[in-house]
Coordinates of C-alpha atoms (C1' of nucleotides) in Angstrom, one line a residue:
Chain A
M1 CA 0.0 0.0 0.0
P2 CA 1.4 3.4 -1.0
H3 CA 0.8 4.7 2.5
Y4 CA 3.2 7.7 2.6
F5 CA 2.1 8.7 -0.9
I6 CA -1.5 9.0 0.1
R7 CA -0.5 11.0 3.2
K8 CA 1.4 13.3 1.0
L9 CA -1.4 13.9 -1.4
E10 CA -3.8 14.6 1.5
Q11 CA -1.7 17.6 2.3
F12 CA -3.4 19.0 -0.7
T13 CA -6.9 17.6 -0.5
K14 CA -8.8 14.9 1.4
L15 CA -9.2 11.7 -0.6
S16 CA -12.2 9.3 -0.4
C17 CA -11.9 5.6 0.0
D18 CA -12.5 5.2 -3.7
D19 CA -9.7 7.6 -4.4
R20 CA -7.3 5.7 -2.3
Q21 CA -8.4 2.5 -3.9
A22 CA -7.7 3.9 -7.3
L23 CA -4.2 4.7 -6.2
E24 CA -3.7 1.2 -4.7
N25 CA -4.9 -0.4 -7.9
A26 CA -2.5 1.6 -10.0
V27 CA 0.5 -0.1 -8.4
C28 CA 1.4 -2.9 -10.7
K29 CA 4.7 -4.2 -9.3
R30 CA 6.9 -3.7 -6.2
R31 CA 10.6 -3.9 -6.2
T32 CA 13.4 -3.7 -3.6
I33 CA 16.5 -1.8 -4.6
A34 CA 19.9 -2.2 -2.8
K35 CA 21.7 0.8 -1.5
H36 CA 23.7 2.5 -4.2
A37 CA 22.0 0.6 -7.0
D38 CA 20.5 2.7 -9.8
I39 CA 16.7 2.7 -10.0
I40 CA 16.9 4.0 -13.6
S41 CA 19.8 5.3 -15.5
E42 CA 20.5 8.1 -18.0
G43 CA 19.7 6.8 -21.5
D44 CA 17.2 4.2 -20.3
D45 CA 13.7 4.1 -21.9
P46 CA 11.3 5.1 -19.2
H47 CA 8.2 2.9 -19.5
H48 CA 6.7 3.3 -16.1
V49 CA 6.7 5.7 -13.1
N50 CA 8.4 4.9 -9.8
L51 CA 6.9 5.6 -6.5
I52 CA 9.2 5.5 -3.4
L53 CA 7.5 3.5 -0.8
D54 CA 10.3 3.4 1.7
G55 CA 13.9 4.6 1.8
W56 CA 15.7 7.6 0.3
A57 CA 16.9 8.1 -3.3
C58 CA 18.1 10.9 -5.5
R59 CA 18.3 12.1 -9.1
Y60 CA 21.8 12.9 -10.2
K61 CA 23.8 13.7 -13.3
H62 CA 27.4 13.3 -14.0
L63 CA 29.3 15.8 -16.2
D64 CA 31.7 14.3 -18.7
D65 CA 34.7 14.9 -16.4
G66 CA 33.2 13.2 -13.4
R67 CA 31.7 16.0 -11.4
R68 CA 28.4 14.9 -10.0
Q69 CA 25.3 17.0 -9.1
I70 CA 22.5 15.6 -7.0
I71 CA 19.5 17.3 -8.6
S72 CA 16.8 16.2 -6.2
L73 CA 16.2 14.1 -3.2
F74 CA 13.4 11.5 -2.8
V75 CA 11.9 10.5 0.5
P76 CA 9.1 8.0 1.2
G77 CA 5.9 9.0 -0.6
D78 CA 7.7 10.8 -3.5
L79 CA 6.8 10.0 -7.1
C80 CA 9.8 10.0 -9.3
D81 CA 8.5 11.2 -12.6
S82 CA 4.9 11.6 -13.6
H83 CA 4.3 11.0 -17.3
V84 CA 8.0 10.5 -17.9
Y85 CA 7.2 7.7 -20.3
L86 CA 6.3 10.3 -23.0
L87 CA 10.0 10.9 -23.3
R88 CA 12.3 8.6 -25.3
E89 CA 15.1 8.4 -22.8
M90 CA 16.0 9.5 -19.4
D91 CA 18.2 12.6 -19.2
H92 CA 19.4 11.7 -15.7
S93 CA 19.7 8.8 -13.3
I94 CA 18.1 7.9 -10.1
V95 CA 20.0 6.0 -7.4
A96 CA 19.0 4.5 -4.1
L97 CA 20.8 6.2 -1.2
T98 CA 19.5 3.7 1.3
P99 CA 17.8 0.3 0.6
V100 CA 14.6 1.3 -1.2
R101 CA 11.2 -0.3 -1.6
L102 CA 9.3 1.1 -4.6
A103 CA 6.2 0.6 -6.5
E104 CA 6.0 0.7 -10.3
I105 CA 3.0 2.4 -11.7
S106 CA 2.3 1.5 -15.3
R107 CA 1.5 4.1 -17.9
A108 CA -1.9 2.4 -18.6
A109 CA -2.8 2.6 -14.9
L110 CA -1.8 6.2 -14.6
E111 CA -3.8 7.1 -17.7
Q112 CA -6.8 5.3 -16.3
V113 CA -6.7 7.2 -13.1
A114 CA -6.5 10.4 -15.1
N115 CA -9.6 9.5 -17.0
D116 CA -11.7 8.2 -14.1
N117 CA -10.9 10.2 -11.1
V118 CA -10.9 14.0 -11.1
R119 CA -9.8 14.5 -7.5
V120 CA -6.9 12.2 -7.8
T121 CA -5.8 13.8 -11.0
K122 CA -5.8 17.2 -9.4
A123 CA -3.9 15.8 -6.4
L124 CA -1.3 14.3 -8.8
W125 CA -1.0 17.7 -10.6
W126 CA -0.5 19.4 -7.3
N127 CA 2.2 16.9 -6.6
T128 CA 3.9 17.7 -9.9
L129 CA 3.6 21.4 -9.3
V130 CA 5.2 21.1 -5.9
T131 CA 8.0 18.9 -7.2
V132 CA 8.8 21.6 -9.8
A133 CA 8.6 24.4 -7.2
V134 CA 11.1 22.5 -5.1
Q135 CA 13.4 22.2 -8.1
R136 CA 13.1 26.0 -8.6
E137 CA 13.9 26.6 -5.0
W138 CA 17.1 24.5 -5.3
T139 CA 18.0 26.8 -8.2
V140 CA 17.7 29.7 -5.8
N141 CA 19.6 27.8 -3.1
L142 CA 22.6 27.1 -5.3
G143 CA 22.6 30.4 -7.0
Q144 CA 22.3 32.8 -4.1
R145 CA 22.8 31.3 -0.7
T146 CA 26.0 30.9 1.3
A147 CA 27.1 27.4 2.4
L148 CA 25.5 27.8 5.8
E149 CA 22.3 29.0 4.3
R150 CA 22.2 26.2 1.8
L151 CA 22.6 23.5 4.4
G152 CA 20.1 25.2 6.8
H153 CA 17.6 25.6 3.9
L154 CA 17.9 22.0 2.9
F155 CA 17.4 20.8 6.5
C156 CA 14.3 23.0 6.9
E157 CA 12.8 21.7 3.6
L158 CA 13.4 18.1 4.5
F159 CA 11.9 18.7 7.9
L160 CA 8.6 19.9 6.4
R161 CA 8.6 17.3 3.7
L162 CA 9.1 14.5 6.1
R163 CA 6.7 15.9 8.6
G164 CA 4.1 15.9 5.8
V165 CA 4.3 12.1 5.6
G166 CA 4.7 11.5 9.3
L167 CA 8.4 10.8 9.4
T168 CA 9.5 13.3 11.9
D169 CA 9.7 12.7 15.6
G170 CA 9.2 16.0 17.4
P171 CA 12.0 18.3 16.2
S172 CA 14.1 15.6 14.6
Y173 CA 14.2 13.1 11.8
E174 CA 16.4 10.4 10.3
L175 CA 18.9 11.9 7.9
P176 CA 20.7 9.0 6.1
L177 CA 22.9 11.3 3.9
T178 CA 26.7 11.3 4.1
Q179 CA 28.6 14.6 3.9
V180 CA 29.7 13.7 0.4
E181 CA 26.1 13.3 -0.6
L182 CA 25.2 16.6 1.0
A183 CA 28.1 18.2 -0.8
D184 CA 27.0 16.8 -4.2
A185 CA 23.4 18.1 -3.5
L186 CA 24.5 21.6 -2.5
G187 CA 27.3 22.2 -5.0
L188 CA 30.0 22.4 -2.3
S189 CA 33.0 20.3 -1.3
N190 CA 32.7 17.7 1.4
V191 CA 35.4 19.5 3.4
H192 CA 33.4 22.7 3.4
I193 CA 30.2 20.8 4.3
N194 CA 32.0 19.4 7.3
R195 CA 33.1 22.8 8.5
T196 CA 29.7 24.4 7.9
L197 CA 28.0 21.6 9.8
Q198 CA 30.3 22.4 12.7
D199 CA 29.3 26.1 12.4
L200 CA 25.6 25.2 12.5
R201 CA 26.2 23.0 15.6
R202 CA 28.3 25.6 17.3
A203 CA 25.5 28.1 16.7
G204 CA 23.1 25.7 18.3
L205 CA 21.0 25.6 15.2
I206 CA 21.2 21.8 14.7
V207 CA 22.2 18.6 16.4
L208 CA 23.4 16.0 14.0
K209 CA 24.6 12.6 15.3
G210 CA 24.3 9.0 14.3
G211 CA 22.2 9.7 11.3
R212 CA 19.6 11.8 13.2
L213 CA 19.1 15.5 12.8
T214 CA 17.4 17.6 15.4
I215 CA 16.4 21.2 14.9
P216 CA 16.0 22.6 18.4
D217 CA 14.6 26.0 17.2
F218 CA 13.0 25.8 13.8
D219 CA 12.3 29.5 13.6
A220 CA 16.0 30.3 14.3
L221 CA 17.2 27.9 11.6
Q222 CA 14.6 29.3 9.2
R223 CA 15.8 32.8 9.8
A224 CA 19.4 31.9 9.5
S225 CA 18.7 30.2 6.1
L226 CA 16.3 32.7 4.7
F227 CA 13.9 29.8 4.4
N228 CA 10.3 30.5 3.3
P229 CA 8.1 27.5 3.1
N230 CA 5.6 29.0 0.7
Y231 CA 7.0 26.9 -2.3
L232 CA 5.9 23.7 -0.6
H233 CA 2.2 24.6 -0.8
I234 CA 1.4 22.3 2.1
D235 CA -1.5 24.1 3.8
R236 CA -4.3 22.0 2.3
E237 CA -4.5 24.4 -0.7
G238 CA -6.9 22.1 -2.4
R239 CA -9.3 21.8 0.5
H240 CA -12.2 22.9 -1.6
F241 CA -11.8 19.7 -3.5
D242 CA -12.0 17.6 -0.4
A243 CA -14.0 14.4 -0.5
D244 CA -16.8 14.6 2.0
G245 CA -16.5 12.2 4.9
S246 CA -19.3 9.9 3.7
V247 CA -17.7 8.3 0.6
Chain P
M1 CA -2.2 33.2 -33.2
P2 CA 0.2 31.4 -30.9
H3 CA 2.6 30.8 -33.7
Y4 CA 5.8 30.1 -31.8
F5 CA 4.0 27.9 -29.3
I6 CA 2.7 25.6 -32.0
R7 CA 6.1 25.5 -33.6
K8 CA 7.5 24.5 -30.2
L9 CA 5.0 21.7 -29.7
E10 CA 5.7 20.4 -33.1
Q11 CA 9.3 19.6 -32.1
F12 CA 7.5 16.8 -30.2
T13 CA 4.8 15.7 -32.5
K14 CA 3.1 16.9 -35.7
L15 CA -0.3 18.6 -35.0
S16 CA -3.4 18.5 -37.2
C17 CA -5.3 21.5 -38.2
D18 CA -7.9 20.6 -35.6
D19 CA -5.2 20.4 -32.9
R20 CA -3.9 23.9 -33.9
Q21 CA -7.4 25.2 -33.8
A22 CA -8.0 23.8 -30.3
L23 CA -4.9 25.7 -29.2
E24 CA -6.1 28.9 -30.9
N25 CA -9.4 28.7 -29.3
A26 CA -7.9 28.3 -25.8
V27 CA -6.5 31.8 -25.9
C28 CA -9.0 34.0 -24.2
K29 CA -7.2 37.3 -23.9
R30 CA -4.1 39.0 -25.1
R31 CA -2.0 41.5 -23.2
T32 CA 1.0 43.7 -23.8
I33 CA 3.4 44.1 -20.9
A34 CA 6.0 46.9 -20.6
K35 CA 9.6 46.1 -20.1
H36 CA 10.4 45.5 -16.4
A37 CA 6.7 45.2 -15.5
D38 CA 5.7 42.1 -13.5
I39 CA 3.5 39.7 -15.4
I40 CA 2.5 38.1 -12.1
S41 CA 3.9 38.5 -8.6
E42 CA 4.8 36.3 -5.7
G43 CA 1.7 36.1 -3.5
D44 CA -0.8 36.6 -6.4
D45 CA -3.6 34.2 -6.9
P46 CA -2.9 32.5 -10.3
H47 CA -6.2 32.1 -12.1
H48 CA -4.9 31.6 -15.6
V49 CA -1.9 30.4 -17.5
N50 CA 0.3 32.9 -19.5
L51 CA 1.8 32.1 -22.9
I52 CA 4.6 34.3 -24.2
L53 CA 3.7 35.3 -27.7
D54 CA 6.6 37.6 -28.2
G55 CA 9.5 39.0 -26.1
W56 CA 11.5 37.7 -23.2
A57 CA 10.6 37.3 -19.6
C58 CA 11.9 35.5 -16.5
R59 CA 10.9 33.9 -13.3
Y60 CA 12.7 35.3 -10.3
K61 CA 12.7 35.3 -6.6
H62 CA 14.1 37.8 -4.1
L63 CA 15.6 36.7 -0.8
D64 CA 14.6 38.8 2.2
D65 CA 17.9 40.7 2.1
G66 CA 17.5 41.7 -1.5
R67 CA 19.6 39.1 -3.4
R68 CA 17.8 38.1 -6.5
Q69 CA 17.9 34.8 -8.5
I70 CA 16.5 34.5 -12.0
I71 CA 15.1 31.0 -11.9
S72 CA 14.2 30.5 -15.6
L73 CA 14.1 32.4 -18.8
F74 CA 11.1 32.6 -21.1
V75 CA 11.4 33.1 -24.8
P76 CA 8.6 33.4 -27.4
G77 CA 6.4 30.2 -27.4
D78 CA 7.1 29.4 -23.8
L79 CA 4.1 28.6 -21.5
C80 CA 4.6 30.0 -18.1
D81 CA 2.9 27.5 -15.8
S82 CA 0.6 24.8 -16.9
H83 CA -2.0 24.0 -14.2
V84 CA -0.6 26.6 -11.9
Y85 CA -4.2 27.7 -11.0
L86 CA -4.4 24.7 -8.7
L87 CA -2.1 26.5 -6.3
R88 CA -3.4 29.1 -3.9
E89 CA -0.7 31.6 -4.5
M90 CA 2.4 32.2 -6.6
D91 CA 5.7 31.3 -4.9
H92 CA 7.7 33.5 -7.3
S93 CA 7.3 36.4 -9.7
I94 CA 7.5 36.7 -13.5
V95 CA 8.8 39.9 -15.1
A96 CA 9.1 41.1 -18.6
L97 CA 12.7 41.6 -19.7
T98 CA 11.7 43.2 -23.0
P99 CA 8.2 44.4 -24.0
V100 CA 6.1 41.2 -24.0
R101 CA 3.0 40.2 -25.8
L102 CA 1.2 37.4 -24.1
A103 CA -1.9 35.3 -24.3
E104 CA -3.9 34.3 -21.3
I105 CA -5.3 30.8 -21.3
S106 CA -8.1 30.2 -18.9
R107 CA -8.4 27.3 -16.7
A108 CA -11.6 26.2 -18.4
A109 CA -10.1 26.3 -21.8
L110 CA -7.1 24.3 -20.8
E111 CA -9.3 21.7 -19.1
Q112 CA -11.4 21.4 -22.2
V113 CA -8.4 20.8 -24.4
A114 CA -7.3 18.1 -21.9
N115 CA -10.6 16.4 -22.3
D116 CA -11.1 16.7 -26.0
N117 CA -7.7 16.3 -27.6
V118 CA -5.4 13.5 -26.7
R119 CA -2.5 14.6 -29.0
V120 CA -2.5 18.2 -27.7
T121 CA -2.6 16.9 -24.2
K122 CA 0.4 14.7 -24.8
A123 CA 2.2 17.6 -26.4
L124 CA 1.4 19.9 -23.4
W125 CA 2.8 17.2 -21.1
W126 CA 5.9 17.0 -23.2
N127 CA 6.2 20.7 -22.9
T128 CA 5.9 20.5 -19.1
L129 CA 8.4 17.7 -18.9
V130 CA 11.0 19.6 -20.9
T131 CA 10.4 22.7 -18.8
V132 CA 11.2 20.7 -15.7
A133 CA 14.2 19.1 -17.3
V134 CA 15.5 22.5 -18.1
Q135 CA 15.1 23.5 -14.5
R136 CA 17.0 20.4 -13.4
E137 CA 19.8 21.3 -15.8
W138 CA 20.0 24.8 -14.3
T139 CA 20.5 23.1 -11.0
V140 CA 23.5 21.2 -12.4
N141 CA 24.7 24.4 -14.0
L142 CA 24.7 26.3 -10.8
G143 CA 26.0 23.5 -8.7
Q144 CA 28.9 22.2 -10.7
R145 CA 30.0 24.4 -13.6
T146 CA 32.6 27.1 -13.6
A147 CA 31.6 30.7 -14.6
L148 CA 32.8 30.1 -18.2
E149 CA 31.0 26.8 -18.5
R150 CA 27.8 28.3 -17.0
L151 CA 27.7 31.1 -19.6
G152 CA 28.6 28.8 -22.4
H153 CA 26.0 26.3 -21.4
L154 CA 23.3 28.9 -21.2
F155 CA 24.2 30.2 -24.6
C156 CA 24.0 26.7 -26.1
E157 CA 20.7 26.1 -24.5
L158 CA 19.2 29.3 -25.7
F159 CA 20.5 28.7 -29.2
L160 CA 18.6 25.3 -29.4
R161 CA 15.5 26.7 -27.8
L162 CA 15.3 29.6 -30.1
R163 CA 16.2 27.6 -33.1
G164 CA 13.3 25.3 -32.2
V165 CA 10.8 28.2 -32.8
G166 CA 12.7 29.7 -35.7
L167 CA 14.3 32.6 -33.9
T168 CA 17.9 32.0 -34.8
D169 CA 19.6 33.4 -37.9
G170 CA 22.3 31.0 -38.9
P171 CA 24.7 30.8 -36.0
S172 CA 23.3 33.8 -34.2
Y173 CA 20.4 35.1 -32.3
E174 CA 19.1 38.2 -30.5
L175 CA 20.1 38.2 -26.9
P176 CA 18.3 41.0 -25.0
L177 CA 19.8 40.3 -21.6
T178 CA 22.1 42.7 -19.7
Q179 CA 25.1 41.5 -17.9
V180 CA 23.3 42.1 -14.6
E181 CA 20.5 39.8 -15.7
L182 CA 23.0 37.1 -16.9
A183 CA 24.6 37.4 -13.4
D184 CA 21.3 37.0 -11.6
A185 CA 20.5 34.0 -13.8
L186 CA 23.9 32.3 -13.3
G187 CA 24.5 33.0 -9.6
L188 CA 27.6 35.2 -10.4
S189 CA 28.4 38.9 -10.0
N190 CA 28.0 41.2 -12.9
V191 CA 31.7 42.0 -12.8
H192 CA 32.6 38.4 -13.2
I193 CA 30.1 38.0 -16.0
N194 CA 31.8 40.8 -17.8
R195 CA 35.3 39.2 -17.4
T196 CA 34.1 35.8 -18.4
L197 CA 32.4 37.2 -21.5
Q198 CA 35.7 38.6 -22.4
D199 CA 37.3 35.2 -21.9
L200 CA 34.8 33.6 -24.2
R201 CA 35.3 36.2 -26.8
R202 CA 39.1 36.0 -26.6
A203 CA 38.8 32.2 -27.0
G204 CA 36.8 32.8 -30.2
L205 CA 33.8 30.9 -28.7
I206 CA 31.3 33.7 -29.0
V207 CA 30.8 37.1 -30.6
L208 CA 28.5 39.3 -28.6
K209 CA 27.7 42.8 -29.7
G210 CA 24.7 45.1 -29.9
G211 CA 22.4 42.5 -28.3
R212 CA 23.2 39.8 -30.9
L213 CA 25.1 36.6 -30.0
T214 CA 26.9 34.6 -32.6
I215 CA 28.3 31.2 -31.9
P216 CA 30.9 30.6 -34.7
D217 CA 31.6 27.0 -33.7
F218 CA 28.7 25.4 -31.8
D219 CA 30.6 22.2 -31.2
A220 CA 33.5 24.0 -29.6
L221 CA 31.3 26.0 -27.3
Q222 CA 29.4 22.8 -26.4
R223 CA 32.6 21.1 -25.5
A224 CA 33.9 24.0 -23.5
S225 CA 30.7 24.1 -21.6
L226 CA 30.1 20.4 -21.1
F227 CA 26.8 20.9 -22.8
N228 CA 24.7 17.9 -23.6
P229 CA 21.4 18.7 -25.4
N230 CA 19.6 15.4 -24.4
Y231 CA 17.6 17.2 -21.7
L232 CA 15.8 19.3 -24.3
H233 CA 14.2 16.3 -25.9
I234 CA 13.8 18.0 -29.2
D235 CA 14.2 15.3 -31.8
R236 CA 10.6 14.7 -32.4
E237 CA 10.4 12.2 -29.6
G238 CA 6.6 11.9 -30.0
R239 CA 6.7 11.3 -33.7
H240 CA 4.6 8.1 -33.3
F241 CA 1.8 10.4 -32.2
D242 CA 2.0 12.5 -35.4
A243 CA -1.2 13.6 -37.0
D244 CA -1.3 12.2 -40.5
G245 CA -1.1 14.8 -43.2
S246 CA -4.8 14.4 -44.2
V247 CA -6.6 15.9 -41.3
Chain U
dC1 C1' 23.3 67.2 -26.5
dG2 C1' 22.5 65.3 -22.0
dC3 C1' 21.1 61.9 -18.9
dA4 C1' 20.6 57.1 -17.4
dT5 C1' 21.9 52.7 -18.1
dT6 C1' 25.2 49.5 -19.2
dT7 C1' 29.8 47.9 -19.7
dT8 C1' 34.6 47.9 -18.5
dT9 C1' 38.7 48.2 -15.5
dG10 C1' 41.6 48.0 -11.2
dA11 C1' 42.6 46.7 -6.6
dT12 C1' 41.5 44.2 -2.6
dC13 C1' 39.2 40.7 -0.2
dA14 C1' 36.6 36.4 1.3
dA15 C1' 34.4 32.2 0.6
dG16 C1' 35.1 27.9 -0.6
dT17 C1' 38.5 24.3 -3.0
dT18 C1' 42.1 21.2 -3.1
dC19 C1' 45.3 18.1 -1.3
dA20 C1' 46.9 15.2 2.1
dA21 C1' 47.0 13.3 6.5
dT22 C1' 44.6 11.6 10.6
dA23 C1' 40.8 10.1 13.3
dT24 C1' 36.5 7.8 13.9
dC25 C1' 32.9 4.5 13.0
dA26 C1' 30.3 0.5 11.5
dG27 C1' 30.3 -3.8 10.2
dT28 C1' 32.7 -8.5 9.5
dG29 C1' 34.9 -12.7 10.6
dG30 C1' 37.7 -15.2 13.8
Chain C
dC1 C1' 35.0 -9.7 22.4
dC2 C1' 38.4 -8.0 19.5
dA3 C1' 41.1 -7.1 15.4
dC4 C1' 40.6 -5.8 10.7
dT5 C1' 38.7 -3.3 6.9
dG6 C1' 36.5 0.1 4.2
dA7 C1' 33.8 4.0 4.5
dT8 C1' 33.0 8.3 6.6
dA9 C1' 34.3 12.4 9.2
dT10 C1' 37.8 15.7 10.7
dT11 C1' 41.8 18.8 10.6
dG12 C1' 45.5 21.8 8.6
dA13 C1' 47.7 24.6 5.1
dA14 C1' 48.1 26.5 0.6
dC15 C1' 45.6 28.1 -3.1
dT16 C1' 41.8 29.9 -6.5
dT17 C1' 37.7 31.4 -8.0
dG18 C1' 34.8 34.7 -7.9
dA19 C1' 33.0 38.8 -4.8
dT20 C1' 33.2 43.5 -3.5
dC21 C1' 34.0 48.3 -3.9
dA22 C1' 34.7 52.2 -6.6
dA23 C1' 35.6 54.6 -10.5
dA24 C1' 35.8 55.4 -15.5
dA25 C1' 34.3 54.6 -20.2
dA26 C1' 30.9 53.5 -23.5
dT27 C1' 26.3 53.2 -25.2
dG28 C1' 21.5 54.2 -26.1
dC29 C1' 17.8 57.2 -26.3
dG30 C1' 14.6 61.2 -25.9

DNA sequence: CGCATTTTTGATCAAGTTCAATATCAGTGG
DNA sequence: CCACTGATATTGAACTTGATCAAAAATGCG
């Protein structure tokens, strides 16, 4: 069952039992991916859409000389690429950062949902729009923010995304990323990530230990990172489409 | 008539007369925007979609302390935000960089097209997918490339995008961007943009004068910038959906 | 022509990179 | 339980890319 995904969509609008069932039915196959294995690679023909049921993954791209950029991070409940099967080949790769459980959603199933269920279609569009908004915000992050702001901004974003699917525990969450991975995501060197993490710790803005991040004062971190959550559109913006309780 | 837009979509799949007509009909209002005027601003309620008929525009976002990032560039034929009306408010602004003529497409019209015309719907999805792919590539650009590579990469991208809608003239095109705007788009200072442009000129990779950019040797610029056009998906990837000539 | 915008140049400075070494940690097998 | 291994994190020192500040030159346009 795509538990986290449904939770994610319900940040936009409340789904009915039928809606959820439609999503369940769309899943045609489940897979388990080992840590560091590619889920799909640049050049592959994308014939279905991947939904992360559990674990973390990321999009990345290598330049010809080996430099790597992590383009986006996927956490449980994230849909990798709605409608990507319209394209002939992948222009980037997706790799598992931890062991990943995923669901494959076939093109046919997705198109059927689009035809049959207006509310789910809207929720999927919302999901797409937010994904793109996050990508835009990463552009701002890389273009304008300092190292400290970039890290803080990412930590704020991940906090809200994970809280949206119930994966935070009070002020903290599991963060299974290495410093090299953070560096590749933020366009910085791993050495500088290390030093900047120490700055954040020294300032009391984060506690990071044993793969768990704690944000003692979210407001403070938000201010230090110039973080504005508006791009996540998580305040039930589609509540006027809510299913009534009865269905 | 949304001339450039149709040309753009036909990079994916050939449209029939009916398809074109459906797009024409979707346009409900035309507007002219003065240079430097906002087309839509952060916080606005987005009730329709904007299509750039003529002129250049960009998305941007200001940080609280005034830093500005240009998030994407729009050229003639670009659709600003498919389905954006599902969101409650804009998380960024769009401003005209030159005088802009645009068409407003209402939500109702767009939904009608989606219901009535499968080929156009596919083409619009392709357009959305490419827009997102460009955004991802900008992430890579800002995260990994040097100043010279960033500029070269942008010039290559713009060349292919403009050629796709017929706005190149041999190896050159009109580039109405100031150095400050290039700086804001590439996350660099205007001073450094100036010096890097000189480097590119000195290397014979570009000629830039009077608002016109010429790329004497595209391959060379492409190599110098580590540019790979695969993310633009412009080789008629949807040709199996082509309308036959008869309709 | 005159004014505002844009481009160019010079000099100094800072953020972040690179390279290389060391320390720590998690897991594995004995 | 401990030693071993590979991955990850940390530190130091030298270096480089690009930023900042400030002024001058060029350009465009009414």
